[in-house]
CSV table of C-alpha atoms and ligand atoms in Angstrom, one decimal:
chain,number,residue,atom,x,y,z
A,1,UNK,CA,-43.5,-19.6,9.4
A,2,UNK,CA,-42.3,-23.0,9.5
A,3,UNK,CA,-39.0,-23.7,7.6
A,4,UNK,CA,-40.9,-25.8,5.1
A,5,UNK,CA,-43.6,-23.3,4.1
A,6,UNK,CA,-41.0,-21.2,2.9
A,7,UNK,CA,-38.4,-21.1,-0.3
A,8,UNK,CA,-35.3,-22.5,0.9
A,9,UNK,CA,-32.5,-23.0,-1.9
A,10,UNK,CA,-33.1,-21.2,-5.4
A,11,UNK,CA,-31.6,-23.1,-8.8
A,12,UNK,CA,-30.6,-21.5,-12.0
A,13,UNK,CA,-30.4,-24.0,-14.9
A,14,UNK,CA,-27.7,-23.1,-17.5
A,15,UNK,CA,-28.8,-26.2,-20.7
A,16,UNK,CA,-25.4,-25.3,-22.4
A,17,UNK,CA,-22.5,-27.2,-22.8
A,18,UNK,CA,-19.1,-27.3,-24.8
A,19,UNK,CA,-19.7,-31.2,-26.0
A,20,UNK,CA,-21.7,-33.9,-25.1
A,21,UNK,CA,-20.1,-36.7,-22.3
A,22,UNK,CA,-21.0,-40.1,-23.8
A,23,UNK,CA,-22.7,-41.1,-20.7
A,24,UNK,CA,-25.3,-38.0,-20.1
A,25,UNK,CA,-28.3,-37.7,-20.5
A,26,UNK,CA,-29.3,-34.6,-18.9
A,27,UNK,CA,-30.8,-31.8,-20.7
A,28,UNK,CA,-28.0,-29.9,-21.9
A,29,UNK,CA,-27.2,-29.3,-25.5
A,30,UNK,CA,-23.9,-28.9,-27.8
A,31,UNK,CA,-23.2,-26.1,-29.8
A,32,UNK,CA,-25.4,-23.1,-29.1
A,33,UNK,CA,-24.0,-20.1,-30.0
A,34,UNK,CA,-23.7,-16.7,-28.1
A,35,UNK,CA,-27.2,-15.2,-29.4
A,36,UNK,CA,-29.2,-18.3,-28.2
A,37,UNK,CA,-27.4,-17.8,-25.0
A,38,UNK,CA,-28.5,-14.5,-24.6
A,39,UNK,CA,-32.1,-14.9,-25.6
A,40,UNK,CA,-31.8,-17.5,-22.6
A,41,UNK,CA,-30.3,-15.6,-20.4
A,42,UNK,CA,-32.8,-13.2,-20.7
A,43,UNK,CA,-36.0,-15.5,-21.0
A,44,UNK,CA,-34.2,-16.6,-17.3
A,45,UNK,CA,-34.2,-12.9,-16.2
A,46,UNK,CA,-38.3,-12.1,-17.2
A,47,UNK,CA,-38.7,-15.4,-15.7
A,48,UNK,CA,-37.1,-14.8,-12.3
A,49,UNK,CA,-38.9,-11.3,-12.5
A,50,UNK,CA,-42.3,-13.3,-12.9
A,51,UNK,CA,-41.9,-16.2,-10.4
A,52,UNK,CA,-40.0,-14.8,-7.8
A,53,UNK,CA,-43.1,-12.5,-6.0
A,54,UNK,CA,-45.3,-15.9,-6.1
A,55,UNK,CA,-43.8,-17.2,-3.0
A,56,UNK,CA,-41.9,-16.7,0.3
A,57,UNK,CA,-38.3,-16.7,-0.1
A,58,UNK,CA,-36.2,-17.1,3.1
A,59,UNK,CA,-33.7,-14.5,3.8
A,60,UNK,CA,-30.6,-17.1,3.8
A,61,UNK,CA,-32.1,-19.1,0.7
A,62,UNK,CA,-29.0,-21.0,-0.9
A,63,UNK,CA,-28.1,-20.4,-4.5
A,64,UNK,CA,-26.7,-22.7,-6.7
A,65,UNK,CA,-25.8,-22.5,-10.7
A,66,UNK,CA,-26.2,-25.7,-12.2
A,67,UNK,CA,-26.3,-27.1,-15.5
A,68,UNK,CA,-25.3,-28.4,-18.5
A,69,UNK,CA,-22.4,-26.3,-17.8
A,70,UNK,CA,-23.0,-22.6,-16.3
A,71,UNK,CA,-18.9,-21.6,-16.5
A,72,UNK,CA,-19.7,-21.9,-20.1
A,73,UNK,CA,-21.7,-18.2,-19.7
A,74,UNK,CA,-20.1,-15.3,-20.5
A,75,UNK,CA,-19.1,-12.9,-18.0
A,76,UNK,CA,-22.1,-10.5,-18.7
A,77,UNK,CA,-24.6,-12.8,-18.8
A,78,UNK,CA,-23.8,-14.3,-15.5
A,79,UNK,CA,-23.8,-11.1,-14.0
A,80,UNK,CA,-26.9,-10.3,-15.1
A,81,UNK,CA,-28.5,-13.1,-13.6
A,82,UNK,CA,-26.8,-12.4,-10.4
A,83,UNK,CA,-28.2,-9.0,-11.0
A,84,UNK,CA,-31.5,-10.3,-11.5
A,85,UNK,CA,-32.1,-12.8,-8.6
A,86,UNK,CA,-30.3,-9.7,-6.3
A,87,UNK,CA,-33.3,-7.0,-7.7
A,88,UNK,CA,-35.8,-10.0,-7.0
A,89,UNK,CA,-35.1,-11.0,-3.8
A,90,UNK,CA,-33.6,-14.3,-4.5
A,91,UNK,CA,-30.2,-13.4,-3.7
A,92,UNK,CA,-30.7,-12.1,-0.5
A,93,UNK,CA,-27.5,-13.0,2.4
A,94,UNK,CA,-27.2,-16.3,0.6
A,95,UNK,CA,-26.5,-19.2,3.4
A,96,UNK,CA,-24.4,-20.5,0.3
A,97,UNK,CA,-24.4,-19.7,-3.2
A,98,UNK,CA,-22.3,-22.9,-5.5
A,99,UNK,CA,-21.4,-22.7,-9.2
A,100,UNK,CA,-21.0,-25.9,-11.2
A,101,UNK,CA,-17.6,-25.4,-13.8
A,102,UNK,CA,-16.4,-28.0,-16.2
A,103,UNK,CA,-12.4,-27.5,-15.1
A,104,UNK,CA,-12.2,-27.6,-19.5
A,105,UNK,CA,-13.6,-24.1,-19.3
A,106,UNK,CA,-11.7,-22.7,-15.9
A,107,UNK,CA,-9.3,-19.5,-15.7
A,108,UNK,CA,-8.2,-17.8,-12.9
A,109,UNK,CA,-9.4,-14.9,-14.4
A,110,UNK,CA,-13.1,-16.4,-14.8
A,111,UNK,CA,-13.0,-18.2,-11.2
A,112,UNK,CA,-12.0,-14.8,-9.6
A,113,UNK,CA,-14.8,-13.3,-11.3
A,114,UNK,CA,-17.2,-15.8,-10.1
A,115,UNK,CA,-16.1,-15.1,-6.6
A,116,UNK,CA,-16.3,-11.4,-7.1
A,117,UNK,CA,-20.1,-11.9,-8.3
A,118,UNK,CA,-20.2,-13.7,-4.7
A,119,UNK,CA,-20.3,-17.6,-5.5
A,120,UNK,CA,-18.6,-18.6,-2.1
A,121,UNK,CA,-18.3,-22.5,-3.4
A,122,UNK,CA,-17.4,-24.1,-6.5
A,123,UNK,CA,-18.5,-27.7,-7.5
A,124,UNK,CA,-16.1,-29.2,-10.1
A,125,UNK,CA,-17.2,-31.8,-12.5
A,126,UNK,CA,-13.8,-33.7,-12.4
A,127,UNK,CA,-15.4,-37.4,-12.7
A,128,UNK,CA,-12.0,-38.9,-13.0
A,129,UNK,CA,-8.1,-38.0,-12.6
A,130,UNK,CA,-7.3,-40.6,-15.5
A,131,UNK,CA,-7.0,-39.2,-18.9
A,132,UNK,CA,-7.6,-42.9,-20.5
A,133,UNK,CA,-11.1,-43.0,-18.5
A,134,UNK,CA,-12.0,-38.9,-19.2
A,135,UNK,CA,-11.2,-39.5,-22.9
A,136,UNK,CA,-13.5,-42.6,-22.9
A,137,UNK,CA,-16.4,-40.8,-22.0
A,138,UNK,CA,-15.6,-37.6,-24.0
A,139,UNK,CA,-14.8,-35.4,-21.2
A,140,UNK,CA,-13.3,-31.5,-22.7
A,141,UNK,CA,-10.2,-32.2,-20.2
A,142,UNK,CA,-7.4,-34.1,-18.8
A,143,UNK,CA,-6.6,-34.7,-15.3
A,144,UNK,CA,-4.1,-32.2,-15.0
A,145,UNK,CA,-6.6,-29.1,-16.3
A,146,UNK,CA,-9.0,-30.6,-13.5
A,147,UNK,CA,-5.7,-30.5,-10.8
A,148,UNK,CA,-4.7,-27.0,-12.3
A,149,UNK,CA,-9.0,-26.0,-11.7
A,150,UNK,CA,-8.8,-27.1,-8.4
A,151,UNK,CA,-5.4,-24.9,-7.4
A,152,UNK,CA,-6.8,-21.7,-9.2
A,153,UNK,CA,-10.2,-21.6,-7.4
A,154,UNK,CA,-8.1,-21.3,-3.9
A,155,UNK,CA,-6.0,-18.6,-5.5
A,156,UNK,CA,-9.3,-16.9,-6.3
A,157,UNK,CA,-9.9,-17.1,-2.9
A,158,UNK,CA,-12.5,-20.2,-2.6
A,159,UNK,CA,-12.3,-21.6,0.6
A,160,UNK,CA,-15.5,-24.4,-0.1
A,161,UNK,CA,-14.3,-26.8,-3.7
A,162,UNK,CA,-16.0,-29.6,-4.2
A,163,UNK,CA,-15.7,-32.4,-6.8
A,164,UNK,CA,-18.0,-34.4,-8.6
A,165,UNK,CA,-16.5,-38.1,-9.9
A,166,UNK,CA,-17.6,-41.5,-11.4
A,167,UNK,CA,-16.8,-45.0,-10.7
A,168,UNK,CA,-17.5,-47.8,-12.7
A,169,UNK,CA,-16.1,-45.9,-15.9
A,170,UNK,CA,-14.7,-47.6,-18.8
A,171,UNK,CA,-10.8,-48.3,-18.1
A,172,UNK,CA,-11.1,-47.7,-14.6
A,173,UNK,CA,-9.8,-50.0,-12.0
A,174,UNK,CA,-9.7,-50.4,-8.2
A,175,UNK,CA,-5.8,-48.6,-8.6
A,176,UNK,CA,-7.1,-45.6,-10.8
A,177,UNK,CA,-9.9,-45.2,-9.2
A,178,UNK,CA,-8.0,-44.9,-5.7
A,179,UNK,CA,-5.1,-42.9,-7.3
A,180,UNK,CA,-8.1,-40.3,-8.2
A,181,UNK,CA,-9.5,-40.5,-4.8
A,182,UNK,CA,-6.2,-40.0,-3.5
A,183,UNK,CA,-4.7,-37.1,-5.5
A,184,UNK,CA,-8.3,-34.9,-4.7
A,185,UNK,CA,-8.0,-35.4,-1.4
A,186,UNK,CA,-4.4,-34.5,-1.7
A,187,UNK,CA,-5.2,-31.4,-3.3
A,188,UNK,CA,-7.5,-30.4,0.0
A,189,UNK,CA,-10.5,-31.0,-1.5
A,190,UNK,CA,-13.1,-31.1,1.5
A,191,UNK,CA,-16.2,-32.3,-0.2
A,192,UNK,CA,-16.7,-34.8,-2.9
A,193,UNK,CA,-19.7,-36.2,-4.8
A,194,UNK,CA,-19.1,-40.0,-5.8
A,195,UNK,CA,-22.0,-41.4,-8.4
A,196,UNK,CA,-22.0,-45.0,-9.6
A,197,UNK,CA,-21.5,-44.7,-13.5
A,198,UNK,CA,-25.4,-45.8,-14.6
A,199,UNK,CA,-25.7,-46.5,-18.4
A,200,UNK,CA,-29.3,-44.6,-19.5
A,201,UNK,CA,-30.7,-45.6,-22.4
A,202,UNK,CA,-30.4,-43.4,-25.9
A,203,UNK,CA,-27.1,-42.8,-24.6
A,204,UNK,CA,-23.6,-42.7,-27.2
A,205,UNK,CA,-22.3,-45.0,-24.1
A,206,UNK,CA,-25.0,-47.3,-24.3
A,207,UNK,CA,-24.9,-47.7,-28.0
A,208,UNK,CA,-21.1,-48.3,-27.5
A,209,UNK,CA,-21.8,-50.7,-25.1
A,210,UNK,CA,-24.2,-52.8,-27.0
A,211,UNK,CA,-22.3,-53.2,-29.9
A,212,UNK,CA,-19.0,-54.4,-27.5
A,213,UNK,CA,-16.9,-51.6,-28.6
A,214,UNK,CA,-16.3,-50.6,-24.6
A,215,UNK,CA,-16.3,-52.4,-22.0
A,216,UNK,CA,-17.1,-51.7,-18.0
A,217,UNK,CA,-15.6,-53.2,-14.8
A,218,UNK,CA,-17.4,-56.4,-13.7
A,219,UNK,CA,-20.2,-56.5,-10.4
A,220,UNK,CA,-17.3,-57.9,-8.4
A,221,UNK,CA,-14.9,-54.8,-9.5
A,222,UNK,CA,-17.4,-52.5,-9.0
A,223,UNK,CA,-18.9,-53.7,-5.7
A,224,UNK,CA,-14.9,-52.9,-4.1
A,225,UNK,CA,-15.2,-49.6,-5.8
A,226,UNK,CA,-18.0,-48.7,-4.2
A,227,UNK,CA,-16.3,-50.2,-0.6
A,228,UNK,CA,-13.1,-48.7,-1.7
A,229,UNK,CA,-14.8,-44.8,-1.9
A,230,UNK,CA,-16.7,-45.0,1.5
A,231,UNK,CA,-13.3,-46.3,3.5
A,232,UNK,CA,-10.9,-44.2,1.9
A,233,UNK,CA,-12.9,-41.4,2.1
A,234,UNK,CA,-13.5,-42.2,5.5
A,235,UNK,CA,-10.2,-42.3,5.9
A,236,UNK,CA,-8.7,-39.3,5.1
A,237,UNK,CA,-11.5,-37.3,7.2
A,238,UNK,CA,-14.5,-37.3,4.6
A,239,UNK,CA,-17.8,-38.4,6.2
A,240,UNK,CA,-20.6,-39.9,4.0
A,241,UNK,CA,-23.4,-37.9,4.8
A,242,UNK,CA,-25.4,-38.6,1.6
A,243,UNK,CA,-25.9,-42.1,-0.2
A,244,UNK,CA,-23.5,-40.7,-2.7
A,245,UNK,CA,-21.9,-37.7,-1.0
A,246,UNK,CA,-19.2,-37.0,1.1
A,247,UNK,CA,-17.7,-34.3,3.3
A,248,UNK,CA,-15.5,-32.6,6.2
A,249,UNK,CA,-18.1,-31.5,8.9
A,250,UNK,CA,-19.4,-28.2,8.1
A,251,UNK,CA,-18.5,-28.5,4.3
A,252,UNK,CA,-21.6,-30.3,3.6
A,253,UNK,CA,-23.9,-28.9,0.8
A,254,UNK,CA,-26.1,-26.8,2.4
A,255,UNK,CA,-28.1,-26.9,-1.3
A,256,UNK,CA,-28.7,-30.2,-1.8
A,257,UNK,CA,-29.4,-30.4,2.2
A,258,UNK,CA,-32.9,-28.8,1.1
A,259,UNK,CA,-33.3,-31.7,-1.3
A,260,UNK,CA,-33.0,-33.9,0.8
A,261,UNK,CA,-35.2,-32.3,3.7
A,262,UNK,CA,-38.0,-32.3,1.4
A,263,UNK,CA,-38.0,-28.2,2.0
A,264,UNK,CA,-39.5,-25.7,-1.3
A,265,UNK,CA,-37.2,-24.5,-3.3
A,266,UNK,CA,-37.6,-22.0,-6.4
A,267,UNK,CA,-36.0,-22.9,-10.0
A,268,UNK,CA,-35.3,-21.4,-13.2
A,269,UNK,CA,-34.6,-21.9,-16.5
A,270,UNK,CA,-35.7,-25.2,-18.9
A,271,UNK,CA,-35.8,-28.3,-17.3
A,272,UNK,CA,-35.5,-27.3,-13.9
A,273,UNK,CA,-38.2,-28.3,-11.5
A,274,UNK,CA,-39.3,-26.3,-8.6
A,275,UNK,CA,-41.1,-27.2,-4.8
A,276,UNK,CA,-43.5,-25.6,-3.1
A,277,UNK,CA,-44.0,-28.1,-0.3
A,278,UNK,CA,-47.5,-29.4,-2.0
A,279,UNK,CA,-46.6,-28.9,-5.9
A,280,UNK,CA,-43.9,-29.6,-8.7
A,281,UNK,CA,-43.5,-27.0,-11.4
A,282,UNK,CA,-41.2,-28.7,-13.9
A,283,UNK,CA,-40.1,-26.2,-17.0
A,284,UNK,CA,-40.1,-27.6,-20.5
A,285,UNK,CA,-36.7,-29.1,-21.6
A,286,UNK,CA,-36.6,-27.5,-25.1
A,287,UNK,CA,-34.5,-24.5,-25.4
A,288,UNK,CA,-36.2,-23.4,-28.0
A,289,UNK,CA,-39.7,-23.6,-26.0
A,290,UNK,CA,-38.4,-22.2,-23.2
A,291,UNK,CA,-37.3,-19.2,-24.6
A,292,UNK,CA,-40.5,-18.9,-26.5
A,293,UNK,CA,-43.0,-19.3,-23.8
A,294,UNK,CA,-41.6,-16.4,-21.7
A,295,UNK,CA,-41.0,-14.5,-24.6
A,296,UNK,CA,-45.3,-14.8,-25.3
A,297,UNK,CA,-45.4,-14.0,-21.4
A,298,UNK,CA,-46.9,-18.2,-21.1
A,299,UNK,CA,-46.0,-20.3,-18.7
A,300,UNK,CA,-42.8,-22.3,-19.8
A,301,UNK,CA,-43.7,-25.4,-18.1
A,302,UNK,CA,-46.6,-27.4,-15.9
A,303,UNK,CA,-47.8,-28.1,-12.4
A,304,UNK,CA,-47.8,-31.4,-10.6
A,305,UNK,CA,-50.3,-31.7,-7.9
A,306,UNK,CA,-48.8,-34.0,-4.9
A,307,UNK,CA,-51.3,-35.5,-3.0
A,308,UNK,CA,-50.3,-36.1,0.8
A,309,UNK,CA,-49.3,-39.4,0.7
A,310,UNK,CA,-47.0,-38.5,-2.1
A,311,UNK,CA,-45.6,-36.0,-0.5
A,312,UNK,CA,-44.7,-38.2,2.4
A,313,UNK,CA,-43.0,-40.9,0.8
A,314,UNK,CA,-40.7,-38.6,-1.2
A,315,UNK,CA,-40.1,-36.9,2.0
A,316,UNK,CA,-39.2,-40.4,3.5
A,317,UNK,CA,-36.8,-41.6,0.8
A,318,UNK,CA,-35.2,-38.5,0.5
A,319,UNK,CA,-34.7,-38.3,3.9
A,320,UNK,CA,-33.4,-41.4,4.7
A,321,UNK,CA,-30.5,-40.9,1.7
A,322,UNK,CA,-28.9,-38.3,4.2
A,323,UNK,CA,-26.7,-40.6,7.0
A,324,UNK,CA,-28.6,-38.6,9.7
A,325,UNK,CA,-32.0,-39.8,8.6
A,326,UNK,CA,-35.7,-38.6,9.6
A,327,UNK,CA,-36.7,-37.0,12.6
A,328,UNK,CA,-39.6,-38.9,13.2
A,329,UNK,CA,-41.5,-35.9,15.5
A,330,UNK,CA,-41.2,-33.8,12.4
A,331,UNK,CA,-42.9,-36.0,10.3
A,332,UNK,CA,-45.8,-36.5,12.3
A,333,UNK,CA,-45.5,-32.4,12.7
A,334,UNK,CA,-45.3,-32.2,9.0
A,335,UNK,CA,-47.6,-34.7,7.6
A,336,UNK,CA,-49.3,-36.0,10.4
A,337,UNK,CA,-48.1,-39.5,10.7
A,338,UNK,CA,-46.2,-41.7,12.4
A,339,UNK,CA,-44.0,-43.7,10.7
A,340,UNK,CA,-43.7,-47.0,12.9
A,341,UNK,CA,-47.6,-47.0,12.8
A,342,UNK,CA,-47.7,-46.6,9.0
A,343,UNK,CA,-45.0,-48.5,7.8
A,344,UNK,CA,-44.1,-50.6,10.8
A,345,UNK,CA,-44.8,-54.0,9.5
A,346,UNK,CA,-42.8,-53.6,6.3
A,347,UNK,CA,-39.6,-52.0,7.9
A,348,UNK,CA,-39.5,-54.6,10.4
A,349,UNK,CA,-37.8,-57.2,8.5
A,350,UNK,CA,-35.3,-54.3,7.4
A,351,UNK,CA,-34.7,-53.5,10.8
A,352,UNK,CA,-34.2,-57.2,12.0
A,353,UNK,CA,-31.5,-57.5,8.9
A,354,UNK,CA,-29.6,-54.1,10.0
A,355,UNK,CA,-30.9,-52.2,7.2
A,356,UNK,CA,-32.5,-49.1,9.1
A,357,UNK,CA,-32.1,-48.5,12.5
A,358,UNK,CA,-34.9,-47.1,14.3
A,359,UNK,CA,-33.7,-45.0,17.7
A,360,UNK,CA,-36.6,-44.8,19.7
A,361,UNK,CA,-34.9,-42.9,22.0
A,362,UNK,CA,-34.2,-40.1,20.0
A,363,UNK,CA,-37.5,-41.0,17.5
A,364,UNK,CA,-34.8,-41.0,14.8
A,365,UNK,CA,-34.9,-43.4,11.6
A,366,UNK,CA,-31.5,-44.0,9.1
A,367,UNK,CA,-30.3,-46.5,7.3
A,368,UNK,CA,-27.4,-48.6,8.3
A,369,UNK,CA,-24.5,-48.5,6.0
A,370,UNK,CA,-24.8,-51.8,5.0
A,371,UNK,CA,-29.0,-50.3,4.2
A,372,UNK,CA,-27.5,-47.7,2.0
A,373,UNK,CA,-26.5,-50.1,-1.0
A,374,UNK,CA,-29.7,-51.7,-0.9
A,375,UNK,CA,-31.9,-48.2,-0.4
A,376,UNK,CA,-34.0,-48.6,-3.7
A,377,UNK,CA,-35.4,-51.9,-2.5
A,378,UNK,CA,-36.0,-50.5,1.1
A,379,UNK,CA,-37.6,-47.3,-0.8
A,380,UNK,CA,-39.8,-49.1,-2.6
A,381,UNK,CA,-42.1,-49.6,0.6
A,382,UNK,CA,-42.8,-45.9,1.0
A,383,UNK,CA,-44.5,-46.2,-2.4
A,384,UNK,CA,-47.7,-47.5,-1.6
B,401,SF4,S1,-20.6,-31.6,-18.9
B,401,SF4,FE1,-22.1,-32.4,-17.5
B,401,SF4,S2,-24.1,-31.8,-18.3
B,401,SF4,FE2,-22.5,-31.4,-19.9
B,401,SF4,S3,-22.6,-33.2,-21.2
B,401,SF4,FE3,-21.0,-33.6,-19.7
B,401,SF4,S4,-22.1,-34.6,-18.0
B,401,SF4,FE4,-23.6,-33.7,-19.3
């Protein structure tokens, strides 16, 4: 069976979260108190009992506990969805299995129990190491609770941290943002995720925005940020391997490695959105519905057909986010087609500017680095 006919990475959505950041607009919610989390919890379980003997699930499937904020769980009710993915055959000899914590909700305590359950890698959401720019986005915690986060998951025995942070924030400059850069690499941090702040609509920050009452780092400022993160992480060791991500070799996310290969992979829990190589099953956001829904034994969300040429661009673009690019023999394996005979007219002036580089050689296709900051306008041709 070929590695994309078959369940690859497995998500668990936790919607929970201690307060809202000013800049998010995921689906996670505020406030919910320990019964609702249980009734979740155990919607998740009779869902994972439900879905899980639909499809093929590869015996080193990765597992990752994402959110909203999973840490926020209580003991029991993460091991019971350990227990429940284990009894289902989602939790197999997991090739990795990640847990997102907010450091605001860390404890040695709780970090050795998450690697007792058998997380093997933690993913913090740090976002900055300056209390002025957590506290203007309403982050739960300072710099130093994310430092302290980052010390206690090695003295629970984590060998694989990663960090998640922002640039572009509100008070940030080129010094802060460097002095965060510098003190998470100095903590031996070997992987780190490194978004561009984006301002979405409906959001506290937005509305703050509008009416002048923050303000963000100019283009100019913003542009050196983003050169700043690529050559100091470089630097210290850290290779980009993703548009946004960045890592020792062999500390990459093997996870979000099966996003970007375009391989299937099997999610629970509201919101989440699931692959099976031809379809998207996407959960309803709602809580409330969620829970519901699998209570009544309904499905909790819909299908999305993708038709083949669908599938092939999203393949493409999410391919060419990873620095390694697409092997071009496996897409004409996969989807029968060959890119430089499809798309060959429009990527030539892309490859003529030293946007994507096209080895012939090796029938390899990437984008250059300078490609990389323009990739949504080189995307765009993929969408036919
Ligand atoms: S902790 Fe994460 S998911 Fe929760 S509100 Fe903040 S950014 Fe959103």
């Amino acid at each position: 069976m070929q590695k994309w006919e078959q369940i690859q990475g497995v998500y668990i959505h936790t919607p929970f979260c201690l307060q809202k950041c000013l800049y998010c607009d995921f689906a996670s919610y505020a406030g919910a108190d320990t019964e609702t989390m249980e009734k979740y919890v155990d919607a998740v379980c009779s869902e994972i009992m439900m879905r899980s003997n639909e499809v093929t699930i590869a015996d080193q499937a990765t597992l990752y506990f994402g959110g909203g904020t999973p840490s926020l769980l209580s003991e029991k009710l993460l091991a019971k969805l350990v227990e429940a993915l284990q009894k289902n055959g989602c939790w197999l000899q997991p090739a990795e299995a990640t847990i997102e914590v907010n450091p605001g909700t860390a404890d040695l305590d709780k970090l050795r129990f998450f690697k007792d359950l058998g997380f093997d890698r933690i993913s913090f959401g740090v976002q900055s190491l300056n209390d002025a720019e957590l506290r203007a986005v309403g982050r739960i915690h300072t710099a130093n609770e994310a430092l302290d986060a980052i010390t206690m998951a090695e003295k629970a025995g984590f060998t694989r941290v990663s960090a998640d942070l922002i640039y572009g924030l509100p008070e940030q400059s080129l010094q802060t943002l460097k002095t965060s850069l510098q003190n998470l690499t100095a903590a031996g941090l070997q992987h780190l995720s490194v978004y561009g702040l984006t301002i979405e609509k409906n959001t506290p920050l937005a509305g703050m925005l509008d009416k002048g009452k923050v303000e963000l780092p100019d283009e100019d400022c913003q542009l050196a940020m983003y050169e700043l993160v690529q050559e100091y992480l470089e630097a210290q060791g850290l290779h980009r391997y993703e548009i946004s991500n960045y890592a020792v070799s062999g500390q990459e996310s093997r996870h979000n490695l099966v996003y970007w290969h375009y391989l299937p992979y099997l999610s629970f829990g509201s919101s989440a959105c699931s692959f099976n190589g031809s379809q998207r099953f996407t959960a309803t956001d709602s809580v409330t519905d969620y829970i519901e829904s699998i209570q009544s034994g309904k499905s909790c969300g819909g299908f999305e057909d993708l038709t083949k040429e669908m599938q092939l661009s999203e393949y493409l673009f999410m391919g060419l986010r990873t620095t390694v690019g697409i092997d071009l023999i496996e897409t004409e394996q996969r989807f029968g087609c060959d890119v430089m005979l499809e798309f060959g007219v429009e990527l030539e002036k892309f490859i003529r500017g030293n946007l994507v580089f096209c080895d012939i050689e090796h029938r390899r296709m990437r984008l250059t680095e300078q490609g990389m900051r323009f990739s949504n306008e080189i995307f765009e041709i993929f969408v036919k």
